[in-house]
Amino acid sequence: METAIGGGTRAEKMKTVAAKQPSSLACIKFWVFVISTMLVILWFCTMQSATLDDGIMVPKSAFYFPYSFPPQRVYKSNGYLIISPNGGLNQKRLGISDMVAIARYLNVTLIVPKFAHGAYWNDTSEFADVFDVNHFITSLRDEVTILKELPQEQKRKLESEPLYYMFPMSFASLEYYHQRVLPRVQKRETLLLAQTDARLANNGLPKELQRLRCRVNYEALRFTPPIEETGRKIVDFLRQKGPFLALHLRYDKDVLAFTGCNEGLTDKEAAEMKQMRYSHDGWRHKPIDSKKKREIGSCPLTPEETALVLQALSIDNNTTIYIAAGEIYNKEKRMADLAAAYPNLFTKQTILKPEELEPFLGHTDQMAALDYIIAIKSDIFVPNFVGNMVNAVEGHRRYMGYKPTISPDRKLLSGLIDEYKNGTLTWDEFSFLVNKTHEDRRGKPARRTENPDHPRQEDYFYSNPYECLPPFA
């Protein structure tokens, strides 16, 4: 037990006080610790502020470089690779991500993509009209050299000999590119890959290459400033009204014509869609059983069916909904039920002033880019059909922290909707079954399904790039 001791000589008290004073070395250590701590705190605050965008914390991947671009990778190039991405915006986007990974694997120099302009899409937009070219080149310079155009020497060679091109195999392995593509690049010096969609396997690739695909898709492919600014303006408008849902409503002419799905169409409308399908080369020029297709889940939900599903999922009727889609077929008629159930419906056209939207009109890729921005920023994303937009957005939302994405089970819903309409199910029973069967279809962590013999039946890499995401049980 300690006791207080009083008294003592002045000399003894001085010795006691002197003993308690820190030595010079201790003082130096103390101030070094203080200064170091302050520097760490300052660095931490700087890092936090670097991840803020208009006050909103934006998740960054392990590949994000907040202060400067990565150092340039120096390597002996095996040749030049030109790619011609085809299809719509997201088909191009995902194809480009694959091609950068392939260029890295083959050690070739990549030329900025030259968009293929199909007759159907009728969009003359080039890569630089949609994506920030300089950011694309510099943000990936530690992985692959990307040039805006071929060097003059290569251009001169192509004046005397035709450009060699090939259509790579779908869902190909790295072995295929090493054995079939690399020798052609080395021999010809310049090679054009004429298609880029789904040309790399979903699974069985090194984790580093899978993460590079993510890095390209989520970091390097940044939209141009005008697109980004306009997209942010739409998001700000919707945010002022509270949480909002983005509905990817694929109920436009091309989808109905291509799929042959006639649910809710009149005989005249069905005939119009059939005529449109037969007028396009490469589309299904044969009879299609629309009823059977719907029963197996191969048809988009109609706007009327979508309204029922959202209500059954307990989406509040006052929820703000943004329609991320093109022109709805027979819009006034087909959107009536959805608009009655959810009056707070908005599109690009109803939010932006005509002069704000005008620069993007007539450019489907740029219009789709605006929808993409709103879709990944929304509180909930709901698609009524499949496609590259759905794959791209679902994967991006997983990358951003598993933001809710409700993927309707169209096969199941077609039967439940019919039972509800014919009175077999009450509303409460219908709502219960819809909710119960969609508990695991909300974008939660999961592994991709694999089917090596039938890669098209697998989960697409870009809809669930789990190699790029935090580990889960």
CSV table of C-alpha atoms in Angstrom, one decimal:
chain,number,residue,atom,x,y,z
A,1,MET,CA,0.0,0.0,0.0
A,2,GLU,CA,1.4,3.4,-1.0
A,3,THR,CA,1.5,6.3,1.4
A,4,ALA,CA,2.2,10.1,0.8
A,5,ILE,CA,5.6,11.2,2.1
A,6,GLY,CA,5.9,14.8,3.0
A,7,GLY,CA,8.8,16.9,4.1
A,8,GLY,CA,12.5,16.3,3.1
A,9,THR,CA,15.3,18.7,2.3
A,10,ARG,CA,15.2,21.2,-0.6
A,11,ALA,CA,18.1,19.2,-2.3
A,12,GLU,CA,16.1,16.0,-2.1
A,13,LYS,CA,13.0,17.6,-3.6
A,14,MET,CA,15.2,19.1,-6.5
A,15,LYS,CA,16.6,15.6,-7.2
A,16,THR,CA,13.1,14.2,-7.3
A,17,VAL,CA,11.9,16.8,-9.7
A,18,ALA,CA,15.0,16.4,-11.9
A,19,ALA,CA,14.5,12.7,-12.1
A,20,LYS,CA,11.0,13.3,-13.5
A,21,GLN,CA,12.2,15.6,-16.3
A,22,PRO,CA,12.6,13.9,-19.7
A,23,SER,CA,16.1,13.6,-21.2
A,24,SER,CA,17.0,15.5,-24.4
A,25,LEU,CA,16.7,12.2,-26.4
A,26,ALA,CA,13.3,11.6,-24.9
A,27,CYS,CA,12.2,15.1,-26.0
A,28,ILE,CA,13.4,14.5,-29.5
A,29,LYS,CA,11.6,11.1,-29.7
A,30,PHE,CA,8.4,12.8,-28.4
A,31,TRP,CA,8.4,15.5,-31.0
A,32,VAL,CA,9.2,13.1,-33.8
A,33,PHE,CA,6.2,11.0,-32.7
A,34,VAL,CA,3.9,14.1,-32.6
A,35,ILE,CA,5.1,15.3,-36.1
A,36,SER,CA,4.8,11.8,-37.6
A,37,THR,CA,1.2,11.5,-36.2
A,38,MET,CA,0.2,14.8,-37.6
A,39,LEU,CA,1.6,13.9,-41.0
A,40,VAL,CA,-0.3,10.6,-41.0
A,41,ILE,CA,-3.6,12.4,-40.1
A,42,LEU,CA,-3.0,15.0,-42.8
A,43,TRP,CA,-2.4,12.2,-45.4
A,44,PHE,CA,-5.5,10.3,-44.3
A,45,CYS,CA,-7.6,13.5,-44.6
A,46,THR,CA,-6.2,14.1,-48.1
A,47,MET,CA,-7.0,10.5,-49.1
A,48,GLN,CA,-10.6,10.9,-47.9
A,49,SER,CA,-11.1,14.2,-49.7
A,50,ALA,CA,-9.8,12.6,-52.9
A,51,THR,CA,-12.6,10.1,-52.9
A,52,LEU,CA,-15.3,12.7,-52.6
A,53,ASP,CA,-17.4,13.8,-55.5
A,54,ASP,CA,-20.0,16.5,-54.8
A,55,GLY,CA,-20.1,15.3,-51.2
A,56,ILE,CA,-20.8,11.7,-52.2
A,57,MET,CA,-18.3,8.9,-51.3
A,58,VAL,CA,-17.4,7.1,-54.5
A,59,PRO,CA,-16.0,3.6,-54.1
A,60,LYS,CA,-12.6,3.1,-55.8
A,61,SER,CA,-11.0,-0.1,-57.0
A,62,ALA,CA,-7.5,-1.2,-56.1
A,63,PHE,CA,-6.4,0.0,-59.6
A,64,TYR,CA,-7.6,3.6,-59.1
A,65,PHE,CA,-4.8,6.2,-59.3
A,66,PRO,CA,-6.1,9.3,-57.5
A,67,TYR,CA,-3.1,11.6,-57.9
A,68,SER,CA,-1.2,10.7,-61.1
A,69,PHE,CA,-1.4,8.2,-63.9
A,70,PRO,CA,0.6,5.1,-63.6
A,71,PRO,CA,4.1,4.8,-65.1
A,72,GLN,CA,4.4,3.7,-68.7
A,73,ARG,CA,5.0,0.0,-69.2
A,74,VAL,CA,8.0,-0.6,-71.4
A,75,TYR,CA,7.9,-3.8,-73.5
A,76,LYS,CA,8.8,-5.1,-76.9
A,77,SER,CA,5.6,-4.9,-79.0
A,78,ASN,CA,4.6,-7.9,-81.2
A,79,GLY,CA,2.7,-5.7,-83.6
A,80,TYR,CA,-0.4,-3.5,-83.8
A,81,LEU,CA,-4.0,-4.5,-83.0
A,82,ILE,CA,-6.9,-2.6,-84.5
A,83,ILE,CA,-10.3,-3.4,-83.2
A,84,SER,CA,-13.8,-2.6,-84.5
A,85,PRO,CA,-16.3,-2.8,-81.7
A,86,ASN,CA,-19.8,-3.7,-83.0
A,87,GLY,CA,-23.4,-3.4,-81.7
A,88,GLY,CA,-24.8,-0.9,-79.3
A,89,LEU,CA,-23.0,1.1,-76.6
A,90,ASN,CA,-22.7,-1.6,-74.0
A,91,GLN,CA,-21.8,-4.3,-76.5
A,92,LYS,CA,-19.0,-2.1,-77.6
A,93,ARG,CA,-18.0,-1.2,-74.1
A,94,LEU,CA,-17.6,-4.8,-72.9
A,95,GLY,CA,-15.9,-5.8,-76.1
A,96,ILE,CA,-13.3,-3.1,-75.7
A,97,SER,CA,-12.6,-4.3,-72.1
A,98,ASP,CA,-11.9,-7.8,-73.5
A,99,MET,CA,-9.7,-6.5,-76.2
A,100,VAL,CA,-7.5,-4.4,-73.9
A,101,ALA,CA,-6.9,-7.6,-71.8
A,102,ILE,CA,-6.1,-9.5,-75.0
A,103,ALA,CA,-3.7,-6.8,-76.2
A,104,ARG,CA,-1.9,-7.0,-72.8
A,105,TYR,CA,-1.7,-10.8,-73.0
A,106,LEU,CA,-0.3,-10.7,-76.5
A,107,ASN,CA,2.1,-7.8,-75.9
A,108,VAL,CA,0.8,-5.8,-78.8
A,109,THR,CA,0.2,-2.0,-79.3
A,110,LEU,CA,-3.5,-1.2,-79.4
A,111,ILE,CA,-5.0,1.4,-81.6
A,112,VAL,CA,-7.9,3.5,-80.3
A,113,PRO,CA,-11.1,1.5,-81.2
A,114,LYS,CA,-12.7,2.3,-84.6
A,115,PHE,CA,-16.5,1.8,-84.1
A,116,ALA,CA,-18.3,-0.3,-86.6
A,117,HIS,CA,-21.4,1.6,-87.9
A,118,GLY,CA,-24.1,-1.0,-88.5
A,119,ALA,CA,-27.0,-0.1,-90.8
A,120,TYR,CA,-29.5,-0.8,-88.0
A,121,TRP,CA,-28.1,1.4,-85.3
A,122,ASN,CA,-27.5,4.2,-87.8
A,123,ASP,CA,-25.2,6.1,-85.4
A,124,THR,CA,-22.0,7.8,-86.7
A,125,SER,CA,-20.5,8.3,-83.2
A,126,GLU,CA,-16.8,7.5,-82.9
A,127,PHE,CA,-15.0,6.4,-79.8
A,128,ALA,CA,-14.0,10.0,-79.0
A,129,ASP,CA,-17.6,11.1,-79.2
A,130,VAL,CA,-18.6,8.7,-76.3
A,131,PHE,CA,-15.4,8.1,-74.2
A,132,ASP,CA,-12.6,10.3,-73.0
A,133,VAL,CA,-9.8,9.2,-75.3
A,134,ASN,CA,-6.9,10.8,-73.3
A,135,HIS,CA,-8.0,9.3,-70.1
A,136,PHE,CA,-8.4,5.9,-71.7
A,137,ILE,CA,-4.8,6.0,-73.1
A,138,THR,CA,-3.0,7.4,-70.0
A,139,SER,CA,-4.9,5.4,-67.3
A,140,LEU,CA,-3.9,2.1,-68.9
A,141,ARG,CA,-0.3,3.0,-69.9
A,142,ASP,CA,1.2,0.7,-67.3
A,143,GLU,CA,-0.5,-2.3,-69.0
A,144,VAL,CA,-0.6,-1.6,-72.7
A,145,THR,CA,0.5,1.0,-75.2
A,146,ILE,CA,-2.5,2.6,-76.9
A,147,LEU,CA,-2.1,4.9,-79.9
A,148,LYS,CA,-4.7,7.2,-81.5
A,149,GLU,CA,-3.7,6.0,-84.9
A,150,LEU,CA,-1.1,3.7,-86.6
A,151,PRO,CA,2.4,5.1,-87.1
A,152,GLN,CA,3.2,6.5,-90.5
A,153,GLU,CA,5.4,3.6,-91.4
A,154,GLN,CA,2.6,1.1,-90.8
A,155,LYS,CA,0.2,3.3,-92.8
A,156,ARG,CA,2.6,3.3,-95.8
A,157,LYS,CA,2.8,-0.5,-95.6
A,158,LEU,CA,-1.0,-0.8,-95.7
A,159,GLU,CA,-1.1,1.3,-98.9
A,160,SER,CA,0.6,-1.5,-100.8
A,161,GLU,CA,-1.0,-4.5,-99.1
A,162,PRO,CA,-4.5,-5.1,-97.7
A,163,LEU,CA,-5.2,-5.0,-94.0
A,164,TYR,CA,-5.4,-8.5,-92.7
A,165,TYR,CA,-8.5,-9.1,-90.6
A,166,MET,CA,-10.2,-12.0,-88.8
A,167,PHE,CA,-13.3,-12.7,-86.7
A,168,PRO,CA,-12.1,-14.2,-83.4
A,169,MET,CA,-14.0,-17.1,-81.9
A,170,SER,CA,-16.7,-16.4,-79.3
A,171,PHE,CA,-15.7,-17.0,-75.6
A,172,ALA,CA,-12.2,-18.0,-76.7
A,173,SER,CA,-9.5,-19.1,-74.3
A,174,LEU,CA,-6.1,-17.5,-73.9
A,175,GLU,CA,-4.6,-20.5,-75.7
A,176,TYR,CA,-6.7,-19.6,-78.8
A,177,TYR,CA,-5.3,-16.1,-78.9
A,178,HIS,CA,-1.7,-17.4,-78.3
A,179,GLN,CA,-1.9,-20.0,-81.0
A,180,ARG,CA,-4.3,-18.5,-83.6
A,181,VAL,CA,-4.0,-14.7,-83.3
A,182,LEU,CA,-0.5,-13.9,-82.1
A,183,PRO,CA,1.2,-15.6,-85.1
A,184,ARG,CA,-0.9,-13.5,-87.5
A,185,VAL,CA,0.0,-10.3,-85.7
A,186,GLN,CA,3.7,-11.2,-85.8
A,187,LYS,CA,3.6,-12.1,-89.4
A,188,ARG,CA,1.4,-9.2,-90.7
A,189,GLU,CA,2.5,-6.6,-88.1
A,190,THR,CA,-1.0,-5.1,-88.1
A,191,LEU,CA,-4.2,-7.1,-87.5
A,192,LEU,CA,-7.8,-6.1,-87.4
A,193,LEU,CA,-10.2,-8.0,-85.2
A,194,ALA,CA,-13.5,-7.3,-86.9
A,195,GLN,CA,-15.8,-8.2,-84.0
A,196,THR,CA,-15.2,-7.8,-80.3
A,197,ASP,CA,-18.4,-8.8,-78.5
A,198,ALA,CA,-18.0,-11.9,-76.2
A,199,ARG,CA,-14.7,-12.9,-77.7
A,200,LEU,CA,-13.0,-13.9,-74.4
A,201,ALA,CA,-14.0,-16.7,-72.0
A,202,ASN,CA,-15.9,-15.9,-68.8
A,203,ASN,CA,-13.9,-18.3,-66.6
A,204,GLY,CA,-10.6,-20.0,-66.4
A,205,LEU,CA,-8.5,-16.9,-66.8
A,206,PRO,CA,-5.8,-15.6,-64.5
A,207,LYS,CA,-7.2,-13.3,-61.8
A,208,GLU,CA,-4.8,-10.5,-62.9
A,209,LEU,CA,-6.4,-10.5,-66.3
A,210,GLN,CA,-9.9,-10.6,-65.0
A,211,ARG,CA,-9.1,-7.6,-62.8
A,212,LEU,CA,-7.7,-5.8,-65.8
A,213,ARG,CA,-11.0,-6.3,-67.6
A,214,CYS,CA,-12.7,-4.6,-64.6
A,215,ARG,CA,-10.2,-1.8,-64.6
A,216,VAL,CA,-10.8,-1.0,-68.2
A,217,ASN,CA,-14.6,-1.2,-67.9
A,218,TYR,CA,-15.0,0.7,-64.6
A,219,GLU,CA,-12.1,3.0,-64.6
A,220,ALA,CA,-10.6,3.6,-68.0
A,221,LEU,CA,-13.8,3.8,-70.1
A,222,ARG,CA,-14.9,7.2,-68.8
A,223,PHE,CA,-17.6,9.1,-70.8
A,224,THR,CA,-16.8,12.5,-72.3
A,225,PRO,CA,-17.2,15.5,-70.1
A,226,PRO,CA,-20.5,16.7,-71.9
A,227,ILE,CA,-22.0,13.2,-71.3
A,228,GLU,CA,-20.9,13.1,-67.7
A,229,GLU,CA,-22.1,16.6,-66.9
A,230,THR,CA,-25.5,16.0,-68.5
A,231,GLY,CA,-25.9,12.7,-66.8
A,232,ARG,CA,-25.0,14.3,-63.4
A,233,LYS,CA,-27.6,17.0,-64.1
A,234,ILE,CA,-30.3,14.3,-64.6
A,235,VAL,CA,-29.2,12.5,-61.4
A,236,ASP,CA,-29.3,15.8,-59.4
A,237,PHE,CA,-32.8,16.4,-60.6
A,238,LEU,CA,-34.0,13.0,-59.5
A,239,ARG,CA,-32.1,13.1,-56.2
A,240,GLN,CA,-34.0,16.3,-55.3
A,241,LYS,CA,-37.1,14.2,-55.2
A,242,GLY,CA,-35.6,11.6,-53.0
A,243,PRO,CA,-34.5,8.0,-53.7
A,244,PHE,CA,-35.3,6.9,-57.2
A,245,LEU,CA,-35.6,3.7,-59.2
A,246,ALA,CA,-34.2,3.2,-62.7
A,247,LEU,CA,-36.3,1.0,-64.9
A,248,HIS,CA,-34.7,-0.4,-68.0
A,249,LEU,CA,-37.9,-0.9,-70.0
A,250,ARG,CA,-36.9,-2.8,-73.2
A,251,TYR,CA,-40.3,-2.4,-75.0
A,252,ASP,CA,-39.2,-0.8,-78.2
A,253,LYS,CA,-39.8,-1.9,-81.8
A,254,ASP,CA,-36.5,-3.7,-82.4
A,255,VAL,CA,-36.9,-6.0,-79.3
A,256,LEU,CA,-40.5,-6.9,-80.1
A,257,ALA,CA,-39.7,-7.5,-83.8
A,258,PHE,CA,-36.6,-9.5,-83.1
A,259,THR,CA,-38.0,-11.7,-80.3
A,260,GLY,CA,-41.5,-12.1,-82.0
A,261,CYS,CA,-43.1,-11.5,-78.6
A,262,ASN,CA,-46.7,-10.4,-79.2
A,263,GLU,CA,-48.2,-10.2,-75.6
A,264,GLY,CA,-50.7,-7.4,-75.5
A,265,LEU,CA,-50.4,-6.5,-79.2
A,266,THR,CA,-53.3,-6.3,-81.6
A,267,ASP,CA,-53.2,-8.4,-84.8
A,268,LYS,CA,-52.3,-5.3,-86.8
A,269,GLU,CA,-49.4,-4.5,-84.4
A,270,ALA,CA,-48.2,-8.1,-84.4
A,271,ALA,CA,-48.2,-8.1,-88.2
A,272,GLU,CA,-46.2,-4.9,-88.2
A,273,MET,CA,-43.6,-6.4,-86.0
A,274,LYS,CA,-43.4,-9.5,-88.1
A,275,GLN,CA,-42.9,-7.4,-91.2
A,276,MET,CA,-40.1,-5.5,-89.5
A,277,ARG,CA,-38.4,-8.8,-88.5
A,278,TYR,CA,-38.4,-10.2,-92.0
A,279,SER,CA,-37.0,-6.9,-93.4
A,280,HIS,CA,-33.7,-7.3,-91.6
A,281,ASP,CA,-31.1,-9.7,-92.8
A,282,GLY,CA,-29.8,-12.0,-90.1
A,283,TRP,CA,-32.9,-11.9,-88.0
A,284,ARG,CA,-35.2,-14.9,-87.4
A,285,HIS,CA,-37.0,-15.3,-90.7
A,286,LYS,CA,-39.3,-18.1,-89.5
A,287,PRO,CA,-42.5,-18.5,-87.6
A,288,ILE,CA,-42.2,-17.7,-83.8
A,289,ASP,CA,-44.6,-19.1,-81.2
A,290,SER,CA,-45.0,-16.0,-79.1
A,291,LYS,CA,-47.0,-17.7,-76.3
A,292,LYS,CA,-44.4,-20.5,-75.9
A,293,LYS,CA,-41.5,-17.9,-75.8
A,294,ARG,CA,-43.3,-16.0,-73.1
A,295,GLU,CA,-43.9,-19.2,-71.0
A,296,ILE,CA,-40.1,-20.0,-71.0
A,297,GLY,CA,-39.2,-16.4,-70.0
A,298,SER,CA,-37.8,-15.3,-73.4
A,299,CYS,CA,-40.0,-12.2,-73.7
A,300,PRO,CA,-39.7,-8.8,-72.1
A,301,LEU,CA,-42.2,-8.0,-69.5
A,302,THR,CA,-44.8,-5.6,-70.9
A,303,PRO,CA,-45.2,-2.2,-69.3
A,304,GLU,CA,-48.5,-3.4,-67.8
A,305,GLU,CA,-46.8,-6.5,-66.4
A,306,THR,CA,-44.0,-4.4,-65.0
A,307,ALA,CA,-46.4,-2.2,-63.1
A,308,LEU,CA,-47.9,-5.3,-61.4
A,309,VAL,CA,-44.5,-6.7,-60.5
A,310,LEU,CA,-43.3,-3.4,-59.0
A,311,GLN,CA,-46.5,-3.1,-56.9
A,312,ALA,CA,-46.1,-6.8,-55.8
A,313,LEU,CA,-42.5,-6.0,-54.7
A,314,SER,CA,-44.0,-3.3,-52.5
A,315,ILE,CA,-42.3,-0.5,-54.5
A,316,ASP,CA,-44.2,2.6,-53.1
A,317,ASN,CA,-46.5,4.3,-55.6
A,318,ASN,CA,-44.9,7.6,-54.9
A,319,THR,CA,-41.4,6.4,-55.9
A,320,THR,CA,-39.7,8.4,-58.5
A,321,ILE,CA,-39.0,6.2,-61.6
A,322,TYR,CA,-36.6,7.0,-64.4
A,323,ILE,CA,-37.2,5.1,-67.6
A,324,ALA,CA,-33.8,4.1,-69.0
A,325,ALA,CA,-34.8,3.1,-72.5
A,326,GLY,CA,-35.4,4.1,-76.0
A,327,GLU,CA,-38.8,4.9,-77.5
A,328,ILE,CA,-41.5,2.7,-76.1
A,329,TYR,CA,-43.6,1.1,-78.8
A,330,ASN,CA,-47.1,2.6,-78.9
A,331,LYS,CA,-46.2,4.6,-75.8
A,332,GLU,CA,-49.4,6.3,-74.9
A,333,LYS,CA,-51.4,3.1,-74.9
A,334,ARG,CA,-48.9,0.7,-73.4
A,335,MET,CA,-47.6,3.0,-70.7
A,336,ALA,CA,-51.0,4.0,-69.3
A,337,ASP,CA,-51.2,1.3,-66.5
A,338,LEU,CA,-47.6,2.0,-65.4
A,339,ALA,CA,-48.1,5.8,-65.4
A,340,ALA,CA,-51.4,5.3,-63.4
A,341,ALA,CA,-49.7,3.2,-60.8
A,342,TYR,CA,-46.5,5.3,-60.7
A,343,PRO,CA,-47.2,8.9,-61.6
A,344,ASN,CA,-43.7,10.1,-60.9
A,345,LEU,CA,-42.2,8.8,-64.2
A,346,PHE,CA,-39.4,10.6,-65.9
A,347,THR,CA,-37.2,10.3,-69.0
A,348,LYS,CA,-34.4,12.3,-70.5
A,349,GLN,CA,-36.8,14.2,-72.6
A,350,THR,CA,-39.0,15.2,-69.6
A,351,ILE,CA,-36.1,16.3,-67.4
A,352,LEU,CA,-33.8,18.1,-69.8
A,353,LYS,CA,-34.5,21.3,-71.8
A,354,PRO,CA,-34.5,20.7,-75.6
A,355,GLU,CA,-31.2,22.6,-76.0
A,356,GLU,CA,-29.6,20.4,-73.3
A,357,LEU,CA,-30.6,17.2,-75.1
A,358,GLU,CA,-30.1,18.4,-78.6
A,359,PRO,CA,-26.3,17.6,-78.9
A,360,PHE,CA,-27.1,13.9,-78.3
A,361,LEU,CA,-30.1,13.5,-80.5
A,362,GLY,CA,-29.6,11.1,-83.4
A,363,HIS,CA,-26.7,9.4,-81.6
A,364,THR,CA,-27.9,6.2,-79.9
A,365,ASP,CA,-24.6,5.4,-78.2
A,366,GLN,CA,-24.5,8.9,-76.5
A,367,MET,CA,-28.2,8.7,-75.5
A,368,ALA,CA,-27.5,5.2,-74.1
A,369,ALA,CA,-24.5,6.6,-72.2
A,370,LEU,CA,-26.8,9.0,-70.4
A,371,ASP,CA,-29.1,6.2,-69.4
A,372,TYR,CA,-26.1,4.2,-68.2
A,373,ILE,CA,-25.0,6.9,-65.8
A,374,ILE,CA,-28.5,7.2,-64.3
A,375,ALA,CA,-28.9,3.4,-64.0
A,376,ILE,CA,-25.7,2.9,-62.0
A,377,LYS,CA,-26.4,5.9,-59.8
A,378,SER,CA,-30.0,4.8,-59.0
A,379,ASP,CA,-31.1,3.4,-55.6
A,380,ILE,CA,-32.7,0.4,-57.3
A,381,PHE,CA,-32.2,-0.9,-60.8
A,382,VAL,CA,-34.9,-3.1,-62.4
A,383,PRO,CA,-34.6,-4.4,-66.0
A,384,ASN,CA,-37.6,-6.1,-67.7
A,385,PHE,CA,-35.4,-8.0,-70.2
A,386,VAL,CA,-31.9,-9.3,-70.8
A,387,GLY,CA,-29.1,-7.7,-72.8
A,388,ASN,CA,-25.7,-6.0,-72.7
A,389,MET,CA,-27.1,-3.0,-70.9
A,390,VAL,CA,-28.4,-5.2,-68.1
A,391,ASN,CA,-25.2,-7.2,-67.8
A,392,ALA,CA,-23.1,-4.0,-67.8
A,393,VAL,CA,-25.2,-2.2,-65.2
A,394,GLU,CA,-25.7,-5.1,-62.9
A,395,GLY,CA,-21.9,-5.8,-62.8
A,396,HIS,CA,-21.1,-2.1,-62.3
A,397,ARG,CA,-23.6,-1.9,-59.4
A,398,ARG,CA,-22.0,-5.0,-57.8
A,399,TYR,CA,-18.6,-3.3,-58.2
A,400,MET,CA,-20.0,-0.2,-56.5
A,401,GLY,CA,-20.9,-2.2,-53.4
A,402,TYR,CA,-23.8,-4.5,-54.4
A,403,LYS,CA,-26.3,-1.8,-55.0
A,404,PRO,CA,-29.8,-3.4,-55.3
A,405,THR,CA,-30.6,-4.8,-58.7
A,406,ILE,CA,-33.8,-6.7,-59.0
A,407,SER,CA,-33.7,-9.2,-61.8
A,408,PRO,CA,-37.3,-10.4,-62.6
A,409,ASP,CA,-37.7,-14.1,-63.2
A,410,ARG,CA,-39.8,-13.7,-66.4
A,411,LYS,CA,-40.5,-17.4,-66.7
A,412,LEU,CA,-42.0,-17.6,-63.3
A,413,LEU,CA,-43.7,-14.2,-63.5
A,414,SER,CA,-45.6,-15.0,-66.7
A,415,GLY,CA,-47.4,-17.9,-65.0
A,416,LEU,CA,-48.1,-15.9,-61.8
A,417,ILE,CA,-49.4,-13.0,-63.7
A,418,ASP,CA,-51.7,-15.2,-65.7
A,419,GLU,CA,-53.0,-16.8,-62.5
A,420,TYR,CA,-53.6,-13.5,-60.9
A,421,LYS,CA,-55.5,-12.1,-63.9
A,422,ASN,CA,-57.7,-15.2,-64.2
A,423,GLY,CA,-58.5,-15.1,-60.5
A,424,THR,CA,-56.6,-18.2,-59.4
A,425,LEU,CA,-54.4,-16.2,-57.1
A,426,THR,CA,-55.5,-13.3,-54.8
A,427,TRP,CA,-53.4,-10.2,-54.8
A,428,ASP,CA,-51.9,-11.1,-51.4
A,429,GLU,CA,-50.9,-14.5,-52.7
A,430,PHE,CA,-49.5,-13.1,-55.9
A,431,SER,CA,-47.5,-10.4,-54.0
A,432,PHE,CA,-46.2,-13.0,-51.5
A,433,LEU,CA,-45.0,-15.4,-54.2
A,434,VAL,CA,-43.4,-12.6,-56.2
A,435,ASN,CA,-41.4,-11.4,-53.2
A,436,LYS,CA,-40.5,-14.8,-52.0
A,437,THR,CA,-39.1,-15.9,-55.4
A,438,HIS,CA,-37.1,-12.7,-55.8
A,439,GLU,CA,-35.3,-12.7,-52.4
A,440,ASP,CA,-32.1,-14.0,-54.1
A,441,ARG,CA,-32.4,-11.9,-57.3
A,442,ARG,CA,-31.4,-8.6,-55.8
A,443,GLY,CA,-27.7,-8.3,-56.8
A,444,LYS,CA,-26.4,-10.0,-53.6
A,445,PRO,CA,-22.9,-11.5,-53.6
A,446,ALA,CA,-22.7,-14.8,-55.5
A,447,ARG,CA,-20.3,-16.8,-57.7
A,448,ARG,CA,-20.9,-17.0,-61.4
A,449,THR,CA,-22.4,-20.2,-62.7
A,450,GLU,CA,-20.0,-22.1,-65.0
A,451,ASN,CA,-20.8,-24.3,-68.0
A,452,PRO,CA,-17.6,-24.8,-70.0
A,453,ASP,CA,-19.4,-26.7,-72.7
A,454,HIS,CA,-22.0,-24.0,-73.2
A,455,PRO,CA,-20.5,-20.7,-72.3
A,456,ARG,CA,-23.6,-18.7,-73.5
A,457,GLN,CA,-25.5,-20.4,-70.7
A,458,GLU,CA,-23.0,-19.3,-68.1
A,459,ASP,CA,-23.4,-16.1,-66.1
A,460,TYR,CA,-21.6,-13.4,-68.1
A,461,PHE,CA,-18.4,-12.2,-66.6
A,462,TYR,CA,-19.4,-8.6,-66.7
A,463,SER,CA,-22.7,-9.1,-64.9
A,464,ASN,CA,-20.8,-10.7,-62.0
A,465,PRO,CA,-17.1,-10.0,-62.0
A,466,TYR,CA,-16.6,-11.5,-58.6
A,467,GLU,CA,-12.8,-11.7,-59.0
A,468,CYS,CA,-12.8,-7.8,-58.8
A,469,LEU,CA,-15.1,-7.7,-55.8
A,470,PRO,CA,-14.5,-8.1,-52.0
A,471,PRO,CA,-14.4,-11.8,-50.9
A,472,PHE,CA,-17.6,-13.3,-49.7
A,473,ALA,CA,-18.5,-16.5,-47.9
